[in-house]
GROMACS .gro file of C-alpha atoms in nm:
model
  292
    1MET     CA    1  27.179   6.597   1.558
    2ALA     CA    2  27.429   6.857   1.459
    3PRO     CA    3  27.796   6.758   1.419
    4PRO     CA    4  28.039   6.885   1.681
    5GLN     CA    5  28.214   7.201   1.623
    6ARG     CA    6  28.587   7.142   1.534
    7ILE     CA    7  28.825   7.372   1.735
    8LEU     CA    8  29.196   7.395   1.667
    9ILE     CA    9  29.399   7.504   1.966
   10GLN     CA   10  29.718   7.628   1.803
   11THR     CA   11  30.043   7.779   1.935
   12THR     CA   12  30.305   7.973   1.737
   13ILE     CA   13  30.602   7.791   1.869
   14PRO     CA   14  30.748   7.450   1.796
   15PRO     CA   15  30.701   7.189   2.072
   16VAL     CA   16  30.955   7.312   2.314
   17ALA     CA   17  30.936   7.149   2.671
   18ASP     CA   18  31.037   7.461   2.874
   19ASP     CA   19  30.809   7.688   2.698
   20TRP     CA   20  30.419   7.756   2.656
   21HIS     CA   21  30.358   7.464   2.422
   22ALA     CA   22  30.017   7.324   2.355
   23GLY     CA   23  30.042   7.071   2.629
   24ARG     CA   24  30.014   7.362   2.874
   25PHE     CA   25  29.657   7.425   2.765
   26SER     CA   26  29.554   7.080   2.830
   27LEU     CA   27  29.288   7.155   3.093
   28LEU     CA   28  29.121   7.395   2.834
   29ALA     CA   29  29.121   7.125   2.572
   30ASP     CA   30  28.997   6.859   2.807
   31TYR     CA   31  28.715   7.080   2.931
   32LEU     CA   32  28.598   7.162   2.589
   33ARG     CA   33  28.605   6.789   2.485
   34GLY     CA   34  28.391   6.711   2.786
   35LEU     CA   35  28.114   6.941   2.708
   36ARG     CA   36  27.788   6.767   2.615
   37GLY     CA   37  27.465   6.879   2.447
   38GLU     CA   38  27.125   6.778   2.584
   39ASP     CA   39  27.141   6.461   2.388
   40GLY     CA   40  27.458   6.366   2.549
   41ALA     CA   41  27.660   6.408   2.237
   42ALA     CA   42  27.990   6.601   2.233
   43LEU     CA   43  27.957   6.961   2.129
   44PHE     CA   44  28.312   7.015   2.031
   45GLU     CA   45  28.613   6.812   1.879
   46VAL     CA   46  28.942   6.962   1.981
   47VAL     CA   47  29.288   6.937   1.826
   48ALA     CA   48  29.571   7.112   2.025
   49ARG     CA   49  29.901   7.132   1.845
   50ASP     CA   50  30.225   7.334   1.819
   51ARG     CA   51  30.397   7.476   1.503
   52ALA     CA   52  30.542   7.222   1.261
   53ALA     CA   53  30.740   7.357   0.964
   54ALA     CA   54  30.717   7.211   0.610
   55ASN     CA   55  31.012   7.224   0.361
   56ASP     CA   56  30.923   7.591   0.286
   57GLY     CA   57  30.912   7.685   0.662
   58ALA     CA   58  30.536   7.727   0.669
   59ASP     CA   59  30.313   7.543   0.916
   60PRO     CA   60  30.115   7.292   0.700
   61VAL     CA   61  29.797   7.354   0.892
   62LEU     CA   62  29.811   7.728   0.943
   63ALA     CA   63  29.939   7.794   0.575
   64ASN     CA   64  29.612   7.615   0.463
   65MET     CA   65  29.377   7.715   0.746
   66ASP     CA   66  29.102   7.810   0.503
   67GLU     CA   67  29.110   7.459   0.339
   68THR     CA   68  29.077   7.261   0.671
   69ASP     CA   69  28.755   7.132   0.822
   70PHE     CA   70  28.804   7.336   1.139
   71ASP     CA   71  28.525   7.558   1.243
   72GLN     CA   72  28.725   7.769   1.503
   73LEU     CA   73  29.094   7.854   1.544
   74TRP     CA   74  29.207   7.946   1.901
   75LEU     CA   75  29.553   8.112   1.836
   76PHE     CA   76  29.792   8.130   2.130
   77ALA     CA   77  30.079   8.363   2.016
   78VAL     CA   78  30.348   8.255   2.256
   79ASP     CA   79  30.650   8.338   2.036
   80GLN     CA   80  30.889   8.640   2.059
   81GLY     CA   81  30.748   8.794   1.742
   82ASP     CA   82  30.823   8.560   1.462
   83GLY     CA   83  30.545   8.296   1.512
   84LEU     CA   84  30.342   8.352   1.191
   85SER     CA   85  30.434   8.394   0.826
   86ALA     CA   86  30.278   8.614   0.583
   87GLU     CA   87  30.145   8.305   0.408
   88GLU     CA   88  30.000   8.175   0.729
   89CYS     CA   89  29.836   8.516   0.816
   90ALA     CA   90  29.670   8.535   0.480
   91ALA     CA   91  29.523   8.183   0.519
   92ILE     CA   92  29.393   8.272   0.858
   93GLY     CA   93  29.233   8.579   0.717
   94ARG     CA   94  29.059   8.386   0.448
   95PHE     CA   95  28.942   8.130   0.721
   96ARG     CA   96  28.771   8.408   0.901
   97ALA     CA   97  28.645   8.569   0.590
   98GLU     CA   98  28.474   8.244   0.501
   99GLY     CA   99  28.297   8.231   0.834
  100GLY     CA  100  28.542   8.057   1.067
  101GLY     CA  101  28.538   8.161   1.437
  102LEU     CA  102  28.875   8.320   1.550
  103MET     CA  103  29.023   8.372   1.904
  104VAL     CA  104  29.359   8.537   1.911
  105THR     CA  105  29.560   8.592   2.227
  106ARG     CA  106  29.897   8.685   2.346
  107ASP     CA  107  30.074   8.829   2.647
  108HIS     CA  108  30.285   9.118   2.775
  109MET     CA  109  30.523   9.356   2.601
  110ASP     CA  110  30.603   9.211   2.252
  111LEU     CA  111  30.527   8.856   2.323
  112GLY     CA  112  30.316   8.740   2.039
  113CYS     CA  113  30.336   9.056   1.819
  114CYS     CA  114  30.322   8.839   1.524
  115VAL     CA  115  29.948   8.879   1.537
  116CYS     CA  116  29.958   9.233   1.433
  117ALA     CA  117  29.948   9.092   1.073
  118LEU     CA  118  29.607   8.935   1.125
  119GLY     CA  119  29.389   9.204   0.972
  120ALA     CA  120  29.115   9.356   1.179
  121VAL     CA  121  29.175   9.119   1.488
  122GLY     CA  122  29.545   9.195   1.472
  123LYS     CA  123  29.474   9.575   1.500
  124ALA     CA  124  29.304   9.508   1.829
  125HIS     CA  125  29.624   9.384   1.985
  126HIS     CA  126  29.871   9.653   2.112
  127PHE     CA  127  30.240   9.584   2.189
  128HIS     CA  128  30.538   9.770   2.301
  129SER     CA  129  30.717   9.797   1.971
  130SER     CA  130  30.416   9.744   1.733
  131ASN     CA  131  30.076   9.910   1.727
  132PRO     CA  132  30.110  10.060   2.071
  133GLU     CA  133  29.811  10.172   2.276
  134PRO     CA  134  29.679  10.501   2.132
  135ASP     CA  135  29.683  10.662   2.490
  136THR     CA  136  30.051  10.761   2.535
  137ASP     CA  137  29.983  10.788   2.920
  138ARG     CA  138  29.984  10.410   2.918
  139TRP     CA  139  30.330  10.393   2.773
  140ARG     CA  140  30.481  10.305   3.109
  141PRO     CA  141  30.531   9.996   3.326
  142ASP     CA  142  30.223   9.889   3.521
  143ASP     CA  143  30.366   9.571   3.685
  144VAL     CA  144  30.709   9.681   3.858
  145GLU     CA  145  30.798   9.342   4.020
  146THR     CA  146  30.947   9.186   3.705
  147ALA     CA  147  31.175   9.473   3.585
  148THR     CA  148  31.270   9.285   3.259
  149ILE     CA  149  30.921   9.313   3.125
  150LEU     CA  150  30.800   9.647   2.993
  151TRP     CA  151  30.472   9.772   2.894
  152PRO     CA  152  30.197   9.675   2.822
  153ASN     CA  153  30.225   9.462   3.145
  154TYR     CA  154  29.907   9.515   3.349
  155HIS     CA  155  29.913   9.351   3.682
  156SER     CA  156  29.579   9.184   3.750
  157GLY     CA  157  29.719   8.951   4.023
  158SER     CA  158  29.931   8.659   4.074
  159ASN     CA  159  29.933   8.341   3.856
  160GLY     CA  160  29.692   8.108   4.027
  161ASP     CA  161  29.465   8.391   4.160
  162PHE     CA  162  29.157   8.527   3.971
  163GLN     CA  163  29.046   8.882   3.912
  164THR     CA  164  28.710   9.062   3.925
  165ILE     CA  165  28.606   9.175   3.580
  166ARG     CA  166  28.357   9.432   3.480
  167ALA     CA  167  28.124   9.396   3.168
  168GLU     CA  168  28.136   9.715   2.948
  169GLY     CA  169  27.822   9.827   2.779
  170ALA     CA  170  27.538   9.570   2.750
  171PRO     CA  171  27.669   9.250   2.882
  172HIS     CA  172  27.787   9.059   2.587
  173PRO     CA  173  27.690   8.690   2.535
  174LEU     CA  174  28.035   8.586   2.614
  175LEU     CA  175  27.982   8.714   2.981
  176ARG     CA  176  27.644   8.582   3.040
  177ASP     CA  177  27.573   8.327   3.316
  178PRO     CA  178  27.223   8.267   3.449
  179ASP     CA  179  27.376   8.134   3.763
  180ALA     CA  180  27.585   8.434   3.840
  181PRO     CA  181  27.494   8.734   4.038
  182GLY     CA  182  27.335   8.979   3.793
  183GLY     CA  183  27.362   8.706   3.530
  184VAL     CA  184  27.712   8.819   3.442
  185LEU     CA  185  28.027   8.638   3.488
  186PRO     CA  186  28.238   8.785   3.772
  187PHE     CA  187  28.586   8.648   3.728
  188LEU     CA  188  28.876   8.555   3.506
  189PRO     CA  189  29.226   8.414   3.586
  190ALA     CA  190  29.471   8.700   3.707
  191HIS     CA  191  29.825   8.741   3.572
  192PRO     CA  192  30.109   8.970   3.679
  193HIS     CA  193  30.161   9.129   3.340
  194GLU     CA  194  29.868   9.108   3.097
  195GLY     CA  195  29.889   9.262   2.735
  196ALA     CA  196  29.679   9.523   2.594
  197VAL     CA  197  29.380   9.517   2.362
  198GLY     CA  198  29.138   9.765   2.220
  199ALA     CA  199  28.855   9.806   1.958
  200PRO     CA  200  28.996   9.935   1.640
  201PRO     CA  201  28.821  10.265   1.567
  202ASP     CA  202  28.769  10.173   1.203
  203GLU     CA  203  28.599   9.834   1.285
  204PRO     CA  204  28.237   9.891   1.360
  205SER     CA  205  28.179   9.536   1.447
  206ALA     CA  206  28.426   9.540   1.731
  207ARG     CA  207  28.381   9.657   2.094
  208VAL     CA  208  28.560   9.611   2.423
  209ILE     CA  209  28.346   9.383   2.634
  210ALA     CA  210  28.533   9.334   2.958
  211THR     CA  211  28.787   9.527   3.169
  212GLY     CA  212  28.986   9.448   3.471
  213VAL     CA  213  29.181   9.674   3.728
  214SER     CA  214  29.556   9.659   3.785
  215GLN     CA  215  29.634   9.562   4.141
  216THR     CA  216  29.943   9.781   4.128
  217THR     CA  217  29.825  10.111   4.001
  218GLY     CA  218  29.443  10.090   4.003
  219VAL     CA  219  29.437  10.158   3.628
  220ARG     CA  220  29.142   9.997   3.444
  221PHE     CA  221  29.247   9.793   3.121
  222ASN     CA  222  29.071   9.595   2.856
  223LEU     CA  223  29.054   9.216   2.879
  224ALA     CA  224  28.867   9.115   2.568
  225VAL     CA  225  28.744   9.277   2.238
  226ALA     CA  226  28.468   9.098   2.050
  227PHE     CA  227  28.399   9.132   1.673
  228GLU     CA  228  28.056   9.036   1.585
  229ARG     CA  229  27.982   8.786   1.305
  230GLU     CA  230  27.901   8.956   0.980
  231PRO     CA  231  27.581   8.806   0.815
  232GLY     CA  232  27.690   8.585   0.523
  233GLY     CA  233  28.054   8.721   0.570
  234ALA     CA  234  28.340   8.716   0.822
  235GLY     CA  235  28.326   8.489   1.128
  236ALA     CA  236  28.292   8.620   1.488
  237ALA     CA  237  28.634   8.684   1.663
  238VAL     CA  238  28.776   8.768   2.001
  239ALA     CA  239  29.110   8.950   2.079
  240GLN     CA  240  29.217   8.854   2.449
  241SER     CA  241  29.479   9.035   2.647
  242THR     CA  242  29.664   8.732   2.756
  243PHE     CA  243  29.682   8.362   2.701
  244HIS     CA  244  29.718   8.308   3.074
  245HIS     CA  245  29.332   8.331   3.103
  246PHE     CA  246  29.332   7.982   2.931
  247CYS     CA  247  29.663   7.833   3.064
  248ASP     CA  248  29.692   7.520   3.294
  249TYR     CA  249  29.919   7.701   3.535
  250ASN     CA  250  29.668   7.976   3.574
  251TRP     CA  251  29.384   7.735   3.643
  252ASP     CA  252  29.588   7.504   3.857
  253PRO     CA  253  29.933   7.611   3.956
  254ARG     CA  254  30.027   7.268   4.039
  255ALA     CA  255  30.046   7.198   3.668
  256GLY     CA  256  30.364   7.401   3.668
  257CYS     CA  257  30.529   7.653   3.444
  258PRO     CA  258  30.835   7.703   3.222
  259SER     CA  259  31.164   7.778   3.419
  260PHE     CA  260  31.172   8.147   3.324
  261VAL     CA  261  30.865   8.231   3.512
  262SER     CA  262  30.993   8.388   3.834
  263GLU     CA  263  30.685   8.527   4.011
  264PRO     CA  264  30.537   8.323   4.303
  265PRO     CA  265  30.193   8.173   4.232
  266SER     CA  266  29.889   8.201   4.437
  267ASP     CA  267  29.680   7.900   4.531
  268ARG     CA  268  29.336   8.087   4.519
  269MET     CA  269  29.205   7.912   4.209
  270LEU     CA  270  29.245   7.588   4.412
  271ILE     CA  271  29.073   7.691   4.733
  272ASP     CA  272  28.801   7.906   4.603
  273PRO     CA  273  28.597   7.735   4.327
  274ARG     CA  274  28.430   8.041   4.190
  275GLY     CA  275  28.732   8.134   3.993
  276ARG     CA  276  28.741   7.811   3.792
  277TRP     CA  277  28.371   7.788   3.761
  278SER     CA  278  28.353   8.154   3.614
  279THR     CA  279  28.641   8.085   3.378
  280GLU     CA  280  28.495   7.751   3.236
  281ARG     CA  281  28.160   7.933   3.179
  282TYR     CA  282  28.355   8.194   2.984
  283VAL     CA  283  28.526   7.915   2.790
  284ARG     CA  284  28.192   7.740   2.703
  285ASN     CA  285  28.044   8.085   2.601
  286LEU     CA  286  28.343   8.155   2.377
  287ALA     CA  287  28.325   7.822   2.200
  288THR     CA  288  27.952   7.851   2.142
  289TRP     CA  289  27.963   8.212   2.024
  290LEU     CA  290  28.246   8.157   1.784
  291ALA     CA  291  28.064   7.862   1.623
  292ARG     CA  292  28.004   7.889   1.247
   0.00000   0.00000   0.00000
């Protein structure tokens, strides 16, 4: 019997109650912990934590990520741009280079732009002030309901709703579901202002695997970029357009949100089970595909 994969769900902020702390991803963590193999054994062990600073200011886990016994790092960049130090980025880079799986996600505008320093996966993330999208026609607001948030801010729907996604190219293993129409996952959670991701042109192992459509402008935008595992080398990785695809509030708006969230939520995830079902399948595929 193979030992369970060890997954670290990690935010880039200290444990602040009125923010997107690790506890706001509890449904994700609990779902992963509940997955079982054919023998009934747990497939994954999950640790969810926020930043903690040592005397030198570095997070003691992230700064030594390559020396931990974790197999996967799911990094939720929920900070305002200062969530990772150079030491931590270097350790995360070594972790992936040694075969660790990496999922990196952020949100709109410059939220989480500290991930730009994460090598190849960092280059897949586009922000307002750092590494903007190469197409300058996209340098304009998409969501216009929240005027304080600038581009990238793709409006795929309300929190608590779900969006129809499209597989790009041959359907990637992350999107496969034998029980779905056509064998491809149809939905992911929606969000009023998603960030931007793209496949770096100098990274041959990377490609865009899924896109969505803005409900405001009709513009198609990227949802996920997959980096294939390199035989005997770097681990698999994913750059995801927004952490709201994994957030309690987006899976079940009754879970609540920080006080600074002003947009009214939808209840569609509660009344139409297809959205949650598709999302959980994506999470299972992701955890399986990122495995060492």
